[in-house]
Each structure stands twice: as structure tokens, then as C-alpha cells.
Coordinates of C-alpha atoms in Angstrom, one line a residue:
Chain A
X30 CA -61.2 -37.6 93.0
X31 CA -62.8 -36.7 96.2
X32 CA -65.5 -39.5 95.6
X33 CA -62.8 -42.0 94.9
X34 CA -61.1 -41.3 98.1
X35 CA -64.2 -41.4 99.9
X36 CA -65.0 -44.8 98.5
X37 CA -62.0 -46.3 99.6
X38 CA -62.1 -45.0 103.0
X39 CA -65.8 -45.9 103.5
X40 CA -66.5 -42.7 105.2
X41 CA -65.3 -39.1 104.9
X42 CA -62.1 -38.7 106.6
X43 CA -61.6 -35.7 108.9
X44 CA -58.8 -34.4 106.8
X45 CA -60.9 -34.3 103.7
X46 CA -63.8 -32.5 105.6
X47 CA -61.1 -30.0 106.8
X48 CA -59.9 -29.4 103.3
X49 CA -63.4 -29.0 102.0
X50 CA -64.0 -26.3 104.7
X51 CA -60.8 -24.6 104.2
X52 CA -61.3 -24.6 100.5
X53 CA -64.9 -23.1 100.4
X54 CA -63.5 -20.5 103.2
X55 CA -60.6 -19.3 101.0
X56 CA -63.0 -19.2 98.0
X57 CA -65.6 -17.1 99.7
X58 CA -63.3 -15.1 101.6
X59 CA -61.4 -14.1 98.4
X60 CA -64.6 -13.3 96.4
X61 CA -65.9 -11.0 99.3
X62 CA -62.6 -9.2 99.3
X63 CA -62.8 -8.8 95.4
X64 CA -66.4 -7.4 95.7
X65 CA -65.0 -5.1 98.4
X66 CA -63.2 -3.2 95.5
X67 CA -66.8 -2.6 94.1
X68 CA -68.4 -1.7 97.4
X69 CA -65.6 0.9 97.8
X70 CA -66.4 2.6 94.5
X71 CA -70.2 2.5 94.8
X72 CA -69.7 3.7 98.5
X73 CA -67.8 6.6 97.2
X74 CA -70.3 7.7 94.6
X75 CA -73.2 7.3 96.9
X76 CA -71.8 9.1 99.7
X77 CA -70.8 11.9 97.4
X78 CA -74.3 12.1 95.6
X79 CA -75.7 12.1 99.3
X80 CA -73.7 14.8 100.5
X81 CA -74.1 17.2 97.6
X82 CA -78.0 16.9 97.5
X83 CA -78.6 20.1 99.7
X84 CA -76.3 22.1 97.4
X85 CA -77.8 20.5 93.9
X86 CA -81.4 21.0 95.5
X87 CA -80.6 24.6 96.5
X88 CA -78.8 25.9 93.1
X89 CA -80.0 23.3 90.7
X90 CA -78.4 23.3 87.3
X91 CA -77.2 26.9 87.5
X92 CA -74.4 25.2 90.1
X93 CA -72.5 24.2 87.3
X94 CA -72.2 27.6 85.4
X95 CA -72.4 30.1 88.2
X96 CA -69.0 31.8 88.9
X97 CA -69.8 33.4 92.3
X98 CA -68.6 31.4 95.2
X99 CA -69.8 33.5 98.4
X100 CA -69.7 31.9 101.7
X101 CA -71.4 35.0 103.3
X102 CA -74.5 35.2 101.1
X103 CA -74.3 31.4 100.8
X104 CA -74.3 31.6 96.8
X105 CA -72.3 29.0 95.2
X106 CA -71.3 28.0 91.8
X107 CA -68.9 25.6 90.4
X108 CA -67.8 27.4 87.3
X109 CA -64.5 28.9 88.4
X110 CA -63.1 25.7 90.0
X111 CA -64.2 23.7 86.9
X112 CA -62.5 26.2 84.7
X113 CA -59.4 26.1 86.7
X114 CA -59.3 22.3 86.8
X115 CA -59.7 22.1 83.1
X116 CA -57.3 24.9 82.0
X117 CA -54.5 23.7 84.4
X118 CA -54.8 20.1 83.1
X119 CA -54.8 21.2 79.7
X120 CA -51.6 23.3 80.1
X121 CA -50.0 20.2 81.8
X122 CA -51.1 18.1 78.8
X123 CA -49.6 20.7 76.3
X124 CA -46.3 20.5 78.0
X125 CA -46.0 17.2 79.3
X126 CA -47.2 15.3 76.4
X127 CA -44.3 16.2 73.9
X128 CA -41.9 15.8 76.7
X129 CA -43.0 12.4 77.9
X130 CA -43.0 11.2 74.1
X131 CA -39.6 12.7 73.7
X132 CA -38.3 10.9 76.7
X133 CA -39.9 7.7 75.5
X134 CA -38.3 7.9 72.1
X135 CA -35.0 8.6 73.9
X136 CA -35.4 5.6 76.1
X137 CA -36.4 3.1 73.6
X138 CA -34.5 4.4 70.2
X139 CA -31.4 6.6 71.2
X140 CA -30.3 5.8 74.5
X141 CA -27.2 3.3 75.0
X142 CA -28.5 0.2 76.6
X143 CA -26.3 0.6 79.7
X144 CA -28.2 4.1 80.6
X145 CA -31.9 2.5 79.8
X146 CA -32.5 1.4 83.3
X147 CA -31.2 4.3 85.3
X148 CA -33.0 6.8 83.1
X149 CA -36.2 4.9 83.4
X150 CA -35.9 4.6 87.1
X151 CA -35.0 8.3 87.5
X152 CA -38.3 9.2 85.6
X153 CA -40.2 6.9 87.6
X154 CA -39.0 8.1 90.9
X155 CA -40.6 11.5 89.8
X156 CA -44.0 9.6 90.4
X157 CA -42.7 8.6 93.7
X158 CA -42.2 12.2 95.1
X159 CA -45.3 13.0 97.1
X160 CA -47.5 15.7 95.7
X161 CA -47.0 18.0 98.8
X162 CA -43.3 18.2 98.0
X163 CA -44.1 19.4 94.3
X164 CA -46.3 22.0 96.0
X165 CA -43.5 23.3 98.4
X166 CA -41.1 23.4 95.6
X167 CA -43.4 25.1 93.4
X168 CA -44.3 27.9 95.9
X169 CA -40.7 28.6 97.1
X170 CA -38.5 27.8 94.1
X171 CA -40.5 27.8 90.6
X172 CA -43.0 30.5 91.5
X173 CA -40.5 33.3 92.4
X174 CA -38.4 32.4 89.4
X175 CA -41.3 32.6 87.1
X176 CA -42.5 35.9 88.5
X177 CA -39.0 37.5 88.3
X178 CA -37.8 36.2 85.0
X179 CA -40.6 34.3 82.8
X180 CA -43.7 35.9 83.4
X181 CA -42.4 39.7 82.7
X182 CA -40.9 38.2 79.4
X183 CA -44.1 36.6 78.6
X184 CA -46.2 39.5 79.1
X185 CA -43.8 41.7 77.0
X186 CA -43.3 39.5 74.2
X187 CA -47.0 38.9 73.6
X188 CA -47.8 42.5 74.3
X189 CA -50.1 43.7 71.4
X190 CA -50.5 40.4 69.8
X191 CA -54.1 39.8 69.7
X192 CA -55.7 36.8 71.6
X193 CA -52.0 36.1 73.2
X194 CA -52.1 39.4 75.1
X195 CA -55.0 38.6 77.0
X196 CA -53.7 35.2 77.7
X197 CA -50.6 36.6 79.1
X198 CA -51.9 39.9 80.7
X199 CA -50.0 41.0 83.8
X200 CA -49.0 41.7 86.6
X201 CA -46.6 38.7 87.1
X202 CA -47.9 37.3 90.5
X203 CA -45.8 34.2 90.4
X204 CA -48.3 31.9 91.4
X205 CA -51.2 31.1 89.4
X206 CA -53.0 28.9 86.6
X207 CA -49.7 28.9 84.7
X208 CA -47.3 27.9 87.5
X209 CA -50.0 25.3 88.6
X210 CA -50.0 24.0 85.1
X211 CA -46.1 23.9 84.8
X212 CA -46.1 21.8 88.1
X213 CA -48.7 19.4 86.7
X214 CA -46.7 18.9 83.6
X215 CA -43.7 17.8 85.6
X216 CA -46.1 15.4 87.7
X217 CA -47.7 13.6 84.8
X218 CA -44.2 13.1 82.9
X219 CA -43.5 9.8 84.5
X220 CA -47.2 8.5 84.0
X221 CA -47.4 9.0 80.4
X222 CA -43.5 8.3 79.8
X223 CA -43.7 4.7 81.5
X224 CA -47.0 3.8 79.4
X225 CA -45.5 5.2 76.3
X226 CA -42.2 3.5 76.7
X227 CA -43.9 0.3 77.3
X228 CA -46.0 0.3 74.4
X229 CA -43.0 1.7 72.0
X230 CA -41.4 -1.5 73.2
X231 CA -44.3 -3.6 71.9
X232 CA -43.7 -2.5 68.2
X233 CA -42.1 -5.6 66.4
X234 CA -38.5 -5.0 65.6
X235 CA -39.2 -6.5 62.2
X236 CA -41.3 -3.5 61.3
X237 CA -38.9 -0.9 62.5
X238 CA -35.9 -2.6 60.7
X239 CA -37.7 -2.8 57.5
X240 CA -38.2 0.9 57.9
X241 CA -34.7 1.5 58.8
X242 CA -33.6 -0.9 55.7
X243 CA -35.6 1.3 53.3
X244 CA -33.6 4.2 54.4
X245 CA -35.8 5.9 57.0
X246 CA -34.2 8.2 59.6
X247 CA -35.0 7.5 63.2
X248 CA -37.6 10.3 63.3
X249 CA -39.3 8.8 60.3
X250 CA -39.4 5.5 61.8
X251 CA -40.8 7.0 65.0
X252 CA -43.3 9.1 63.2
X253 CA -44.5 6.6 60.6
X254 CA -44.1 3.1 62.2
X255 CA -43.8 3.4 65.8
X256 CA -46.7 6.1 66.6
X257 CA -49.1 4.5 64.1
X258 CA -48.5 1.2 65.7
X259 CA -49.1 2.2 69.2
X260 CA -51.6 5.1 68.8
X261 CA -54.1 3.4 71.0
X262 CA -51.9 3.0 73.7
X263 CA -50.1 6.2 73.6
X264 CA -53.6 7.9 73.9
X265 CA -54.4 5.7 76.8
X266 CA -51.2 7.0 78.4
X267 CA -52.2 10.6 78.0
X268 CA -55.6 10.0 79.2
X269 CA -54.2 8.2 82.2
X270 CA -51.9 11.2 82.9
X271 CA -54.8 13.7 82.2
X272 CA -56.8 11.8 84.8
X273 CA -54.0 12.4 87.5
X274 CA -53.8 16.0 86.3
X275 CA -57.2 16.6 86.9
X276 CA -57.6 15.1 90.4
X277 CA -54.1 16.2 91.9
X278 CA -54.5 18.4 95.0
X279 CA -51.7 19.3 97.1
X280 CA -49.3 20.5 94.6
X281 CA -51.8 22.7 92.8
X282 CA -53.2 24.0 96.3
X283 CA -49.7 25.5 96.8
X284 CA -49.4 27.4 93.8
X285 CA -52.9 28.4 92.5
X286 CA -53.7 31.3 94.6
X287 CA -57.3 30.0 95.5
X288 CA -59.2 32.6 93.8
X289 CA -62.6 31.8 92.7
X290 CA -63.0 33.7 89.6
X291 CA -62.6 33.0 85.9
X292 CA -59.8 35.1 84.6
X293 CA -58.5 35.3 80.9
X294 CA -55.0 35.8 81.7
X295 CA -53.1 32.5 82.6
X296 CA -51.0 34.5 85.1
X297 CA -53.8 35.5 87.4
X298 CA -54.5 33.2 90.4
X299 CA -57.4 31.0 90.1
X300 CA -58.7 27.7 91.8
X301 CA -59.3 24.1 90.8
X302 CA -62.0 21.7 92.3
X303 CA -59.4 19.9 94.5
X304 CA -57.7 23.1 95.9
X305 CA -61.0 24.6 96.7
X306 CA -61.8 21.4 98.6
X307 CA -58.4 21.2 100.4
X308 CA -58.5 24.9 101.3
X309 CA -62.0 25.5 102.4
X310 CA -63.5 22.0 103.6
X311 CA -62.2 22.3 107.2
X312 CA -63.3 25.9 107.5
X313 CA -66.7 25.6 105.8
X314 CA -69.5 26.3 108.1
X315 CA -73.1 25.5 107.4
X316 CA -74.6 22.8 105.7
X317 CA -74.8 24.6 102.2
X318 CA -71.3 25.4 102.1
X319 CA -70.0 21.9 102.9
X320 CA -72.5 20.4 100.6
X321 CA -71.2 22.6 97.6
X322 CA -67.7 21.3 98.4
X323 CA -68.9 17.9 98.3
X324 CA -70.7 18.4 95.2
X325 CA -67.4 19.7 93.7
X326 CA -65.9 16.5 94.7
X327 CA -68.7 14.6 93.0
X328 CA -68.1 16.7 89.9
X329 CA -64.3 15.8 89.9
X330 CA -65.0 12.2 90.6
X331 CA -67.4 11.9 87.6
X332 CA -64.8 13.6 85.4
X333 CA -61.9 11.7 86.5
X334 CA -63.8 8.5 86.4
X335 CA -64.9 8.9 82.6
X336 CA -61.3 9.8 81.6
X337 CA -59.6 7.2 83.5
X338 CA -62.2 4.6 82.4
X339 CA -61.5 5.5 78.7
X340 CA -57.7 5.4 79.3
X341 CA -58.1 1.9 80.5
X342 CA -60.3 0.7 77.8
X343 CA -57.8 2.1 75.5
X344 CA -54.9 0.4 77.0
X345 CA -56.8 -3.0 77.1
X346 CA -57.7 -2.7 73.5
X347 CA -54.0 -2.0 72.7
X348 CA -53.1 -5.2 74.9
X349 CA -55.5 -7.2 72.9
X350 CA -54.5 -6.3 69.6
X351 CA -50.9 -7.1 70.6
X352 CA -51.9 -10.6 71.2
X353 CA -53.3 -11.1 67.8
Chain B
X1 CA -28.5 15.3 36.8
X2 CA -31.0 17.8 38.4
X3 CA -33.0 14.8 39.7
X4 CA -30.0 13.6 41.7
X5 CA -29.2 17.1 43.0
X6 CA -32.8 17.3 44.3
X7 CA -32.5 14.0 45.9
X8 CA -29.4 15.1 47.9
X9 CA -31.0 18.2 48.9
X10 CA -34.2 16.1 50.1
X11 CA -31.8 13.7 51.8
X12 CA -30.0 16.5 53.7
X13 CA -33.3 18.1 54.7
X14 CA -34.5 14.8 56.1
X15 CA -31.3 14.2 57.9
X16 CA -31.5 17.8 59.5
X17 CA -35.0 17.4 60.4
X18 CA -34.0 13.9 62.0
X19 CA -31.4 15.8 63.9
X20 CA -33.5 18.3 65.5
X21 CA -36.1 15.8 66.3
X22 CA -33.4 13.7 68.2
X23 CA -32.0 16.8 69.8
X24 CA -35.5 17.5 71.0
X25 CA -35.8 13.9 72.4
X26 CA -32.6 14.2 74.2
X27 CA -33.5 17.5 75.9
X28 CA -36.7 16.0 77.0
X29 CA -34.9 13.2 78.8
X30 CA -32.4 15.9 80.1
X31 CA -35.4 18.1 81.2
X32 CA -36.7 15.2 83.3
X33 CA -33.5 14.4 84.9
X34 CA -33.1 18.2 85.8
X35 CA -36.5 18.4 87.2
X36 CA -35.8 15.5 89.4
X37 CA -32.2 16.7 90.3
X38 CA -33.7 20.1 91.0
X39 CA -36.4 19.0 93.3
X40 CA -34.0 16.6 95.4
X41 CA -31.2 19.4 95.5
X42 CA -33.6 22.0 96.8
X43 CA -35.0 19.6 99.2
X44 CA -31.4 18.7 100.6
X45 CA -30.1 22.4 100.6
X46 CA -33.3 23.6 102.5
X47 CA -34.1 20.5 104.5
X48 CA -30.7 19.5 105.7
X49 CA -30.2 22.7 107.6
X50 CA -33.0 22.2 109.9
X51 CA -32.0 18.4 110.7
X52 CA -31.1 18.1 114.3
X53 CA -31.7 15.9 117.4
X54 CA -34.6 18.0 118.6
X55 CA -36.5 17.4 115.3
X56 CA -36.8 14.0 116.4
X57 CA -37.3 14.5 120.3
X58 CA -39.7 17.7 120.2
X59 CA -43.2 18.3 119.5
X60 CA -44.5 20.6 116.9
X61 CA -44.1 24.0 118.3
X62 CA -46.3 27.2 118.6
X63 CA -45.6 29.9 115.9
X64 CA -42.3 31.6 116.7
X65 CA -40.5 29.1 118.8
X66 CA -38.2 26.1 118.2
X67 CA -39.4 22.5 118.3
X68 CA -39.7 19.3 116.4
X69 CA -41.8 16.8 114.5
X70 CA -41.8 13.9 116.9
X71 CA -45.6 13.7 117.2
X72 CA -46.0 14.4 113.5
X73 CA -43.7 11.3 112.8
X74 CA -45.4 9.4 115.3
X75 CA -48.7 10.0 114.2
X76 CA -47.7 9.5 110.2
X77 CA -46.0 6.1 111.4
X78 CA -49.0 4.7 113.2
X79 CA -51.6 5.8 110.8
X80 CA -49.5 4.5 107.7
X81 CA -49.1 1.2 109.6
X82 CA -52.7 0.4 110.6
X83 CA -53.8 1.5 107.2
X84 CA -51.3 -1.1 105.7
X85 CA -52.6 -3.5 108.1
X86 CA -56.2 -3.0 107.0
X87 CA -55.7 -2.8 103.3
X88 CA -52.9 -5.2 102.4
X89 CA -55.0 -8.5 103.6
X90 CA -57.8 -7.4 101.8
X91 CA -55.9 -6.6 98.9
X92 CA -54.0 -9.8 98.7
X93 CA -57.2 -11.9 99.1
X94 CA -58.9 -9.8 96.4
X95 CA -56.0 -10.3 94.1
X96 CA -56.1 -14.0 94.8
X97 CA -59.6 -14.2 93.6
X98 CA -58.7 -12.5 90.4
X99 CA -55.8 -14.7 89.7
X100 CA -56.7 -18.2 91.2
X101 CA -60.5 -18.7 91.9
X102 CA -62.1 -16.2 89.4
X103 CA -59.7 -16.1 86.6
X104 CA -61.5 -15.2 83.4
X105 CA -64.7 -14.4 85.2
X106 CA -66.9 -11.7 84.6
X107 CA -66.5 -10.4 88.2
X108 CA -62.6 -10.3 88.0
X109 CA -62.7 -8.3 84.7
X110 CA -65.1 -5.8 86.2
X111 CA -63.1 -5.6 89.5
X112 CA -59.8 -5.2 87.5
X113 CA -61.3 -2.2 85.6
X114 CA -62.8 -0.5 88.7
X115 CA -59.6 -1.0 90.6
X116 CA -57.4 0.3 87.9
X117 CA -59.7 3.5 87.9
X118 CA -59.4 3.6 91.7
X119 CA -55.6 3.5 91.5
X120 CA -55.5 6.7 89.9
X121 CA -58.7 8.4 91.4
X122 CA -58.2 11.7 93.1
X123 CA -57.2 10.9 96.9
X124 CA -59.1 14.0 98.0
X125 CA -62.4 12.4 97.0
X126 CA -61.5 9.5 99.4
X127 CA -61.0 11.9 102.0
X128 CA -64.6 13.2 101.4
X129 CA -66.0 9.8 101.4
X130 CA -64.3 9.0 104.7
X131 CA -65.6 12.3 106.0
X132 CA -69.0 11.5 105.1
X133 CA -69.0 7.9 106.5
X134 CA -66.9 8.4 109.5
X135 CA -66.1 11.8 110.8
X136 CA -69.8 13.2 110.3
X137 CA -71.6 10.4 112.0
X138 CA -68.9 10.3 115.0
X139 CA -69.2 14.0 115.2
X140 CA -65.3 14.6 115.3
X141 CA -62.1 14.1 113.3
X142 CA -60.1 11.1 114.5
X143 CA -57.0 9.1 113.6
X144 CA -59.1 6.1 112.8
X145 CA -60.8 7.9 109.9
X146 CA -57.3 8.7 108.7
X147 CA -56.4 5.3 108.7
X148 CA -59.6 4.2 107.1
X149 CA -58.9 7.1 104.3
X150 CA -55.4 5.7 103.8
X151 CA -56.4 1.9 103.7
X152 CA -58.6 2.9 100.8
X153 CA -55.8 4.0 98.8
X154 CA -53.5 0.9 99.9
X155 CA -56.2 -1.4 98.7
X156 CA -55.9 -0.8 94.8
X157 CA -52.1 -0.9 94.9
X158 CA -52.1 -4.2 96.6
X159 CA -54.9 -5.6 94.4
X160 CA -53.0 -4.8 91.3
X161 CA -49.6 -6.1 92.2
X162 CA -51.0 -9.2 93.9
X163 CA -52.9 -10.1 90.6
X164 CA -49.9 -9.4 88.4
X165 CA -47.6 -11.5 90.5
X166 CA -49.7 -14.6 91.0
X167 CA -50.5 -14.5 87.4
X168 CA -46.4 -14.8 87.0
X169 CA -46.5 -18.0 88.7
X170 CA -46.2 -20.7 86.0
X171 CA -49.4 -22.9 85.8
X172 CA -47.1 -26.0 85.7
X173 CA -46.5 -25.5 89.3
X174 CA -50.0 -25.4 90.3
X175 CA -50.6 -28.5 88.2
X176 CA -47.8 -30.3 89.7
X177 CA -49.0 -29.5 93.2
X178 CA -52.6 -30.5 92.3
X179 CA -51.2 -33.7 90.9
X180 CA -49.6 -34.4 94.0
X181 CA -53.1 -34.4 95.7
X182 CA -53.1 -30.9 97.4
X183 CA -56.3 -28.9 97.3
X184 CA -56.7 -25.6 95.8
X185 CA -56.4 -23.8 99.0
X186 CA -53.1 -25.5 100.0
X187 CA -51.8 -25.0 96.4
X188 CA -52.3 -21.0 96.8
X189 CA -50.9 -21.0 100.4
X190 CA -48.0 -23.1 99.8
X191 CA -47.0 -22.8 96.1
X192 CA -48.4 -19.7 94.7
X193 CA -47.9 -17.2 97.5
X194 CA -44.2 -18.4 98.1
X195 CA -43.5 -18.4 94.4
X196 CA -44.9 -14.7 94.3
X197 CA -43.4 -13.8 97.9
X198 CA -41.1 -11.0 96.6
X199 CA -43.7 -9.5 94.4
X200 CA -46.2 -9.4 97.1
X201 CA -43.8 -7.8 99.3
X202 CA -42.9 -5.3 96.6
X203 CA -46.7 -4.4 96.2
X204 CA -46.9 -3.8 99.8
X205 CA -44.0 -1.4 99.9
X206 CA -45.2 0.6 96.9
X207 CA -48.7 0.8 98.6
X208 CA -46.9 1.9 101.9
X209 CA -44.6 4.5 99.8
X210 CA -48.1 5.9 97.9
X211 CA -49.8 6.5 101.2
X212 CA -47.0 7.9 103.4
X213 CA -46.9 11.1 101.3
X214 CA -50.6 11.5 101.1
X215 CA -51.8 14.8 102.4
X216 CA -55.3 15.4 100.8
X217 CA -57.3 12.3 102.3
X218 CA -56.0 13.4 105.9
X219 CA -56.9 17.1 105.6
X220 CA -60.3 16.4 106.9
X221 CA -60.1 12.8 108.5
X222 CA -57.4 12.9 111.1
X223 CA -56.8 16.6 110.8
X224 CA -53.7 17.7 112.8
X225 CA -52.5 17.7 116.5
X226 CA -50.1 20.1 117.9
X227 CA -49.5 18.0 120.9
X228 CA -48.4 14.5 121.6
X229 CA -51.5 12.1 121.3
X230 CA -51.6 8.4 121.0
X231 CA -55.6 8.5 121.2
X232 CA -56.9 7.0 118.0
X233 CA -60.2 8.6 118.5
X234 CA -58.8 12.0 118.6
X235 CA -57.3 14.0 116.0
X236 CA -53.6 13.0 115.3
X237 CA -50.6 14.9 113.8
X238 CA -49.2 13.7 110.7
X239 CA -46.2 14.7 108.7
X240 CA -47.9 15.9 105.5
X241 CA -50.6 17.9 107.0
X242 CA -48.0 19.4 109.3
X243 CA -45.7 20.3 106.3
X244 CA -48.9 21.9 104.5
X245 CA -49.9 24.0 107.6
X246 CA -45.9 25.1 108.3
X247 CA -45.0 25.8 104.8
X248 CA -47.9 28.0 104.2
X249 CA -47.5 30.0 107.5
X250 CA -45.4 33.2 107.7
X251 CA -42.9 32.0 110.4
X252 CA -39.5 31.1 109.5
X253 CA -39.4 28.6 112.3
X254 CA -42.2 26.8 111.1
X255 CA -41.2 26.9 107.4
X256 CA -37.8 25.5 108.2
X257 CA -39.4 22.5 110.0
X258 CA -41.6 22.0 106.9
X259 CA -38.5 21.7 104.7
X260 CA -37.0 19.3 107.0
X261 CA -40.4 17.3 107.2
X262 CA -40.3 17.3 103.5
X263 CA -36.8 16.0 103.3
X264 CA -37.7 13.2 105.8
X265 CA -40.7 12.2 104.1
X266 CA -39.1 12.1 100.5
X267 CA -36.3 10.1 101.5
X268 CA -38.5 7.6 103.2
X269 CA -40.7 7.4 100.1
X270 CA -38.0 7.3 97.6
X271 CA -35.9 4.7 99.8
X272 CA -39.2 2.4 99.7
X273 CA -39.7 2.6 96.2
X274 CA -35.9 1.9 95.4
X275 CA -36.0 -1.0 97.9
X276 CA -39.1 -2.3 96.4
X277 CA -37.7 -2.3 93.1
X278 CA -34.5 -4.0 94.1
X279 CA -36.6 -6.8 95.6
X280 CA -38.7 -7.2 92.5
X281 CA -36.1 -7.1 89.9
X282 CA -34.4 -10.6 90.2
X283 CA -38.0 -12.2 89.8
X284 CA -39.0 -10.1 86.8
X285 CA -36.0 -10.8 85.1
X286 CA -36.2 -14.5 85.8
X287 CA -39.2 -14.9 83.6

């Protein structure tokens, strides 16, 4: 087309030249912006590796399995924060996953159509509440409640039961690993729910109606038709929630108790990677201390990157199979 | 006879099981709503008590005396604004590349994947990153560093919504404009951006909502400042960090201010969320 216009005009018109310039300008500009996203990621990784080198050099591999965290003797190990991060996230998933599935089933199968939108919005608003609000609520409302009523009950109920009695060993502090896990389970609800709801809605009505036609109950339809059909998507949603729980900072910082030790009891204070960084980074003096905290950040970033990456791949696969 | 009896028993058991499962499903939904209502109710009960004019006119106080949150509000506003001004244009341009010029290219699928991961990546790591590249070389905490940290969080939200919204614009519109002889950049500017405008605004609002409550990335970038400061090269107060510091303090005055700040910030964020949704709704239902 361009050549045709040029041929008629005899020489390239100024308008055409301007169009050409703007065209290549926007193309290059947008391309650079897209590449910025990649630069961001590599920048984060490189700077974290660079910052954590002193600690990794000083402690070597033992950094990952040493429990001690002593700023005075400058002996640091990541075992306690890693343990805390994994355990709180595990608790969050154990509680949050079934509830999210329940809500998604309620919204897609049980709820009257009029209530569908308001309930979905309300659950999504949970994701909008800033993490620090969960923290302050957890510290001043949830923790005292747990300390007074729930934790004594748990200690009493599991007293003498092998295994469980060490998990729920006293005293009831209120704050601790279990409380952090509970708060996290509320925080991951909206993320898992919105994805499960979305993938539940991709199930062809024909499949569900055939099952209902055979006489299946709603539960049986969910269990044997909806869940198998959406398996990949649901797992993707759970992984996404897990990624959120692993990296969550402020809410956990308020209620975890910031104790650098691995305790068998879920009621005892602990710490997570993100809580340690949030609590100690500005106060950390000395290269080794700062570097150890950055190394914690690196570990966290790698863990969440793998989990979130896997989640996205699963959701992608779900989307592709939907197109078939 | 026996067989029929057995079937009835099985049927009754299946129905009972179904009822229990549905009851659990209903309770989960109820639990979610209760959690939301409980948190909001606590915020209103504890936060509204402290709302007064002095909150908006006074600086954050030293321990044990009355004061307000003016400097923190100003700091939050300025830093969120600048972060949005940095992050949004880059995000919209990147989204434009993914939906227009580079649709179906290798670069786009890589950027989309990385962007989705960054969308949920822990924000405290972003704080560490900015500390490494800005605070440490400059030798001091600064509001600029806070702005940059927040803008890194704005970017993925805007990229995601821009791409999604531009992909919703029907190709027939683009083709019609091209058929009239409009070059690609004019098509994007005059047709695609206009058609997707509501969606783009929604994305920006959601990004603002996301960062205005962020605490972790500000902890060691812009830090905090007890006094009025407009110097972008110095530490600057901001609501989330003030809430964090005041809530964990033993002083009742500070704790009261923390609750008030928490109420203000939650109302702002939720209002932005709801507003963004109402803008987006007519569009999304139109397709």
C-alpha cells in the first residue's frame, strides 16, 4: 500500500514519513516496555544473589539447615524461618482449600442467581483488604480469642494423644504458628475461590445435566464430574494461593511472635522468612546480618517463583484443554 | 424385595451425604462472609472512635501525646501517585505490545508468564531489591526509593489488565480502521485505546488499590518520618508503616491512631476496588 501511494505522489509525502516514524517509534517503545518486565525479574534475582553472597560464602550449605540465628556471634541459619514459612503455609492450605472449594461449589451450584454476584464480590473484597489490616485484626481480635478459648481447648482435647499432644502443647500464647496459619487461610480464600469458581464454570452444562439425569446428587456431580473435569485448574488455583501464603509478610509479622527456633508445638511462637526480614532488616547492623536476611529473601523468591510458575503452567494447560 | 429395600437404603444414604456436603458448602460461604464482616466491623468499631478533625490536621505524635496522621496521609498520597505515574505508562505500553504488535510472539508468551508470576510475587522481596539498587548506593532511605518499589508493584497489574482489555477489542474494529488507511499506531491510539478505555482505567485503579495498602516494600525504602517532610530525597512517612509501628507500640494514643489509620486505608482501598468494578462491569457484560 505504501509503495502505491508513493508511486502516485512521486516522492514520499511528509505525512507518510511522519506515519512511518510514529509507527516504528511506538513499536520500539512498546517492545522496550515489554522487555522491562523481564529486566525487572532478572534485576531482582541478580541483586538478591549479589546481596546474599557474603552470607552464603561465610556459612556455605549449612546456612540452609542451621537453626541458630545469633546477631551477637554473627552465626546465622535459615532453618527456622524456612520451617515457619512452610508450616504456616501448610496450615493455611489445609484450612483454606476445603473452604474455598465449598464457597466455589456454593456459588456455582447452590446459590440463587441473584446472590451470585454479591457473594462473589464480597469474597473478592477479602483480597482487597490490605495485609496489614489482617495483621492488626489478628493481633488484637483473633489472637486473644484463640488464647482464651480455642487453644486451651485444643491442649486439653489432645492431651495424651500420641503425636497430636506434641503438636498442641501449651502454654497458649495466642500468637504463634497456628494463629499465623489461620490468618493466612482467610487471606488465601479469595484467590483460590475465584480461580476454582472460574474453572467450575467452564464445565459444559451438558456433562453436569447428564449426570443429574442419571440421578446423581449435587455432591456426586461435583465429586465425579466437576472436580475431575477441572482438576488441573483447581490445583493451579491452590498453588497460586500457596504462593501468596508463602510470601505474605505483614499479617504474619504481627502474629507469629518472631522467635527464631523450630518448635514442635503449633501454639508456640515462630518466624517466617518474610516476617524475619520485615522485623529485622532496618535494625540489622553488619554486612553478615544484612546479607543473611537478603539470602532469606532469595530463598523465598526462588520458592515462590517455582510455586507460582507451576500454578501458571497448570492454569495455562487448563485453558488450552478448554479450547479443544 | 430385599434388593429394593437395599436400594432405598442406599438412596437415603446418598441423599443424607449430599445434604451434609451441601451444608458444609453453605457454611464455607457463610464463614467467608463472616470473616469479611467481622474484620470490617472491628475496623469501624475501633477506628471510628478515633476519627476527628485533628487526625487530618496534625502530625504523627511522639509517644504519649495526641496527634494526627497528616504527614503519613500526605506521604502515602504522594508516593502512591508518583508510583502510579511511573508504573502505569510502562505497563500500558508493555500490554500494548503484547496485544497489538507482538501478539502470538515468543517474547509475549514469556513476558506474560513472568508478569503473572511477578503479579503474586512477595512484595517484601521488591523492597529488598530497591534497597539494593537505590538505598544502599545513595546511602540513605528516601521517598524516591519507596516510589520506585511501589511502581514495580503497579507494573504487573497494569500490564495484565491492559493486555486483557485490548484483546477484548474486536479485530473487526482494527480491520475497519486499517481499511480506511489508518496506520497501525493511529489504529491503536484512536480505536483500541478508546474502545478499551474503561478497562484501562479499571486496571490503573486496581493497581492504585493494590499499592496503597502495601507496607512491606516501604519498610526499608522510604522508611518513616515522624515530621512533616516534602523532601523526596529523605525518608517519608506513609500510612501503612505508621500503622505497623503504632499498632505494635505499648502506647494507647498510638494504638488508637493505628486503628484510625487502618480504617481510613481500608475504606480507600475498598472504595477504589468497588469503583473499579463498577466502571468495568458494563463493558465486560457487553461482550
